[in-house]
Amino acid sequence: MTVDAVSSTTGSDNQRVNNNDSNELSSNMQHHLLYTLGCFDHQKAKDWSQALALAVRDHLMHDWQQTRLKETTYETKRGFYLSLEFLLGRSMNNAVMSMGLRSSAGRALQELGQAYEELESEERDAGLGNGGLGRLAACFMDSCAALALPVRGYGIRYEYGMFHQSIREGRQFEQPDHWLMAGNPWEIEQADRTCTVKFYGRSEFYVNDAGASCKRWVDTHDVLAVPYDMPIPGYKNGVVNTLRLWKAAATHEFNLQDFNDGDYADAVAQKNLAEQITMVLYPNDASENGKELRLRQQYFLASASLQDVISEWCVKHGDDFSQFAKFHCFQLNDTHPTLAVAELMRLLIDEHGLEWDEAWEITTGTMAYTNHTLLPEALERWPVRLLGELLPRLLDIIYEINARFLAEVAHRWPGDVERQRRMSLIEEGQEPHVRMAYLGIVGSFSVNGVAALHSELLTRGLFRDFFALWPEKFNNKTNGVTPRRWLAHCNPGLKQLIDSCIGKEWVCELDRLEHLKNYADDAAFQQQWMDVKQDNKRRLAALVKDKCGVDFDEHFIFDIQVKRIHEYKRQLLNVLHVIHLYDKITRGDAEQVAPRCVLIGGKAAPGYFLAKLTIKLINNVAAVINSDERVSERLRLAFLPNYNVSAMEIITPAADLSEQISTAGKEASGTGNMKFMMNGALTIGTYDGANIEILDAVGEEHFFLFGLKEDQIVKHRMQHSPSSIVENDLDLARVIGLLQCGHFSMFEEGIFQPLIDSVLNPHDPWMTAADFRSYVDAQQRAADAYENKKLWTRSSILNTAMSGKFSSDRTIREYAQDIWKIV
Ligand code: JN2
């Protein structure tokens, strides 16, 4: 087979221009510009961008309506994805590609004197998430729509998304992200679906009309939940699913009372209190801060979403819930929305008159819980006192669930009081807490981890008692990412090349990429593959130059680590290696160091001292390296500020080497690792999370594996001795020496001591010193491999070819078949 000539990147999806579509887009854009946006003259790119978005939205409204109408016939079971985060990024290209409008939009804009790419980049990212968990939710929504599955997302419409990060004097500086400021053409307010969420007050006994003793929640402070719907278009299949995001608003009664008392200012302050709930996304990825406002967000989402689903049900079925579980499944994205378990019980019992047992059967027949981390600091526990104050009726219900559950434990293990204490939903102590993960397990029929190793560690460790009780509940669903955004959209050059060889069907059937294996040894194809990579590297180099002022040379290997900054992800290990290379070159071993550009990006939680210090270290080391002429032919380092979804779309296609270097057993899955693999990067990684499955898929000769494995980490932890490691490793000793002597902190004496201490601490949980030598050796293997361009390119092709498993379409098919039972 010969390889077709492929033109350079055009961003086109090879669709022919449809004159109807193009004319319709054009006239709708002009209409919206005047009538919706009120632009009388001097239209700017951002105005055109919004007009285009509105015109594209018009185009999908009919499919959206049809999809919605089908949902409420209750002919099939539906899924609901409850998540505090949906890290969507931009919507424009996703919609345009899905509707097959790329060429028509290009033509329409050309006639209006506008460039599609420019308008596309005007859109602000919807940064409604922190990292992995939030982006996964967005990929899942895309896959559900692509597979035409009746799944709706429920989340929060944060006024302020993930903070904007800039770098000042090498340090992270946070600014609020007021992403809705200029309006959001991708949302539609559905005011008539507003519902009321209760807070505070107390729960009291009363006797109902039938003479039964019941409980009710009274004297509450109510908050309105107003839904905003975002379309989730399926890829060229006529499906448009819905992501419903809730905004908090004050009730009228709320401020009327104070208003009548004459205290106008207080009334307005109360209004602010209500609206605070959806004001801001908490930016502490994978660690809990225990703030009451966060608990209010969680309950607000759980309650509004369940009320919404139930009210839809009641239109058709009244208070007959006998078939409810047959038609609904709720997937809880980590423990953040797990109050849904208690809230569904409350709604069914208090508001719809069901008996406990009936309500419990429905709850445990519809709830499913996904765990996304083993890190102890991320395990949610809420003080009983706080829950009792904010949500008194829910605390009642949680106590009742616990009493019945502990009776089951006692029945299974008579007399095992210690086990009951361990498994209780309530952690006793000075300040008793509710263990949210346990509530999730007890209240669900399914509990899953997000990669094979992670799911296994859950059943062996954290949840072992529950696994012993209910082994059938536990399962694995290895994560995936959407190939529409993470290959077809972000890498148009590679998309065209792949299309020309194996056809276009791979976009929705990623396993077909395996056919690329046939081209892995084809010299002409390899050359085209390298050309595309080179183009992508130039595009990233321009971004790095623009944002960091650092010159990246596209002939160097692009070595990239982008993800949240966290000790367990070991950006510090990466920097230690860069310092080692710098040391090697400056002491005269330059010949042995292959030219390399290292890019690191990511946000630190604003209160995470060591993560922020790591950013400072990266920037200081970069400043020294990039201004030292002795190393400029071999080494560059840059820290990319404000890493987000849109930045990742430029970064992934340009990577040669993907850094996935977490301490084994700590990264639940990782999903950036999958995006890089799909785009033909080779991975340098530990035996952790989904890295293991990537390694299995592509084979050891195309992956740079290093470091202790999870069981070895556990064994070595006790005798971990960084000082003797340093004594026996001259390279590491020199790196530590350079840090100690202030080489990277000239006028900031001692600032990096806490980082040095963390590496030298025998109780270092991340075992950085233990993996240093193995990491440096793996980096050497990678550098050597890169010297042979043909072999490297072959490995690159094979990485893409074998990445089919990591499509979120595969993951979602598994959820739909094994958990939701909707296919
Ligand atoms: C998470 C897990 C994750 C969290 C985030 C407080 C906590 C939180 C809690 C978020 C907040 C906001 C628990 O680290 C894993 C990755 O390995 C995995 O690939 C992804 C997707 O499964 O989930 C990450 N966990 F305020 O993001």
Short mmCIF file of C-alpha atoms and ligand atoms in Angstrom, two decimals, residues 84-85 130-134 136 281-289 294 333-336 370-373 375 378-380 450 479 568-569 666-674 689, ligand 1:
data_model
loop_
_atom_site.label_atom_id
_atom_site.label_comp_id
_atom_site.label_asym_id
_atom_site.label_seq_id
_atom_site.Cartn_x
_atom_site.Cartn_y
_atom_site.Cartn_z
CA LEU A 84 -18.49 18.68 41.33
CA GLU A 85 -16.21 19.22 38.33
CA ASN A 130 -9.00 21.00 38.96
CA GLY A 131 -7.39 18.19 37.04
CA GLY A 132 -7.82 14.50 36.29
CA LEU A 133 -11.20 13.91 37.90
CA GLY A 134 -12.80 16.94 36.24
CA LEU A 136 -12.36 12.70 32.96
CA LEU A 281 -14.44 26.20 42.45
CA TYR A 282 -12.26 24.91 45.30
CA PRO A 283 -8.77 24.68 43.85
CA ASN A 284 -7.29 22.02 46.10
CA ASP A 285 -6.95 19.04 43.86
CA ALA A 286 -6.90 15.75 45.77
CA SER A 287 -6.80 17.22 49.25
CA GLU A 288 -9.60 18.20 51.54
CA ASN A 289 -9.84 21.48 53.38
CA ARG A 294 -17.61 23.10 50.15
CA ASN A 333 -17.66 11.05 40.72
CA ASP A 334 -15.66 10.35 43.86
CA THR A 335 -17.19 11.05 47.26
CA HIS A 336 -17.97 14.72 46.54
CA THR A 370 -16.11 5.76 41.66
CA ASN A 371 -12.99 6.25 43.75
CA HIS A 372 -10.23 8.41 42.24
CA THR A 373 -7.45 8.34 44.81
CA LEU A 375 -4.11 9.41 49.11
CA ALA A 378 -8.08 13.28 49.91
CA LEU A 379 -10.44 10.96 51.79
CA GLU A 380 -13.42 13.06 52.71
CA VAL A 450 -9.93 3.88 37.67
CA ASN A 479 -9.88 5.49 32.47
CA TYR A 568 3.54 12.34 44.77
CA LYS A 569 3.76 13.28 41.07
CA LYS A 666 0.05 6.76 44.30
CA GLU A 667 -1.33 7.81 40.90
CA ALA A 668 -4.77 6.20 40.65
CA SER A 669 -4.64 6.18 36.87
CA GLY A 670 -3.40 9.29 35.14
CA THR A 671 -5.01 10.41 31.89
CA GLY A 672 -2.39 12.81 30.53
CA ASN A 673 -0.26 9.69 30.02
CA MET A 674 -2.94 8.44 27.57
CA GLY A 689 -1.73 3.58 37.60
C1 JN2 B 1 -8.46 13.44 41.38
C2 JN2 B 1 -9.35 12.60 43.56
C3 JN2 B 1 -9.10 13.66 42.70
C4 JN2 B 1 -10.40 16.57 44.73
C5 JN2 B 1 -9.44 14.97 43.08
C6 JN2 B 1 -10.76 18.19 46.48
C7 JN2 B 1 -10.42 16.92 46.07
C8 JN2 B 1 -10.04 15.19 44.31
C9 JN2 B 1 -10.29 14.13 45.15
C10 JN2 B 1 -10.74 17.53 43.79
C11 JN2 B 1 -11.10 19.12 45.53
C12 JN2 B 1 -11.07 18.79 44.19
C13 JN2 B 1 -9.95 12.85 44.78
O1 JN2 B 1 -5.19 11.55 40.74
C14 JN2 B 1 -6.24 10.93 40.00
C15 JN2 B 1 -5.73 10.53 38.63
O2 JN2 B 1 -4.73 9.54 38.76
C16 JN2 B 1 -6.87 10.00 37.79
O3 JN2 B 1 -6.43 9.75 36.47
C17 JN2 B 1 -7.99 11.00 37.75
C18 JN2 B 1 -9.21 10.48 37.00
O4 JN2 B 1 -9.60 9.25 37.51
O5 JN2 B 1 -8.41 11.31 39.06
C19 JN2 B 1 -7.38 11.91 39.83
N1 JN2 B 1 -7.94 12.23 41.14
F1 JN2 B 1 -11.44 20.37 45.92
O6 JN2 B 1 -8.41 14.32 40.56
#
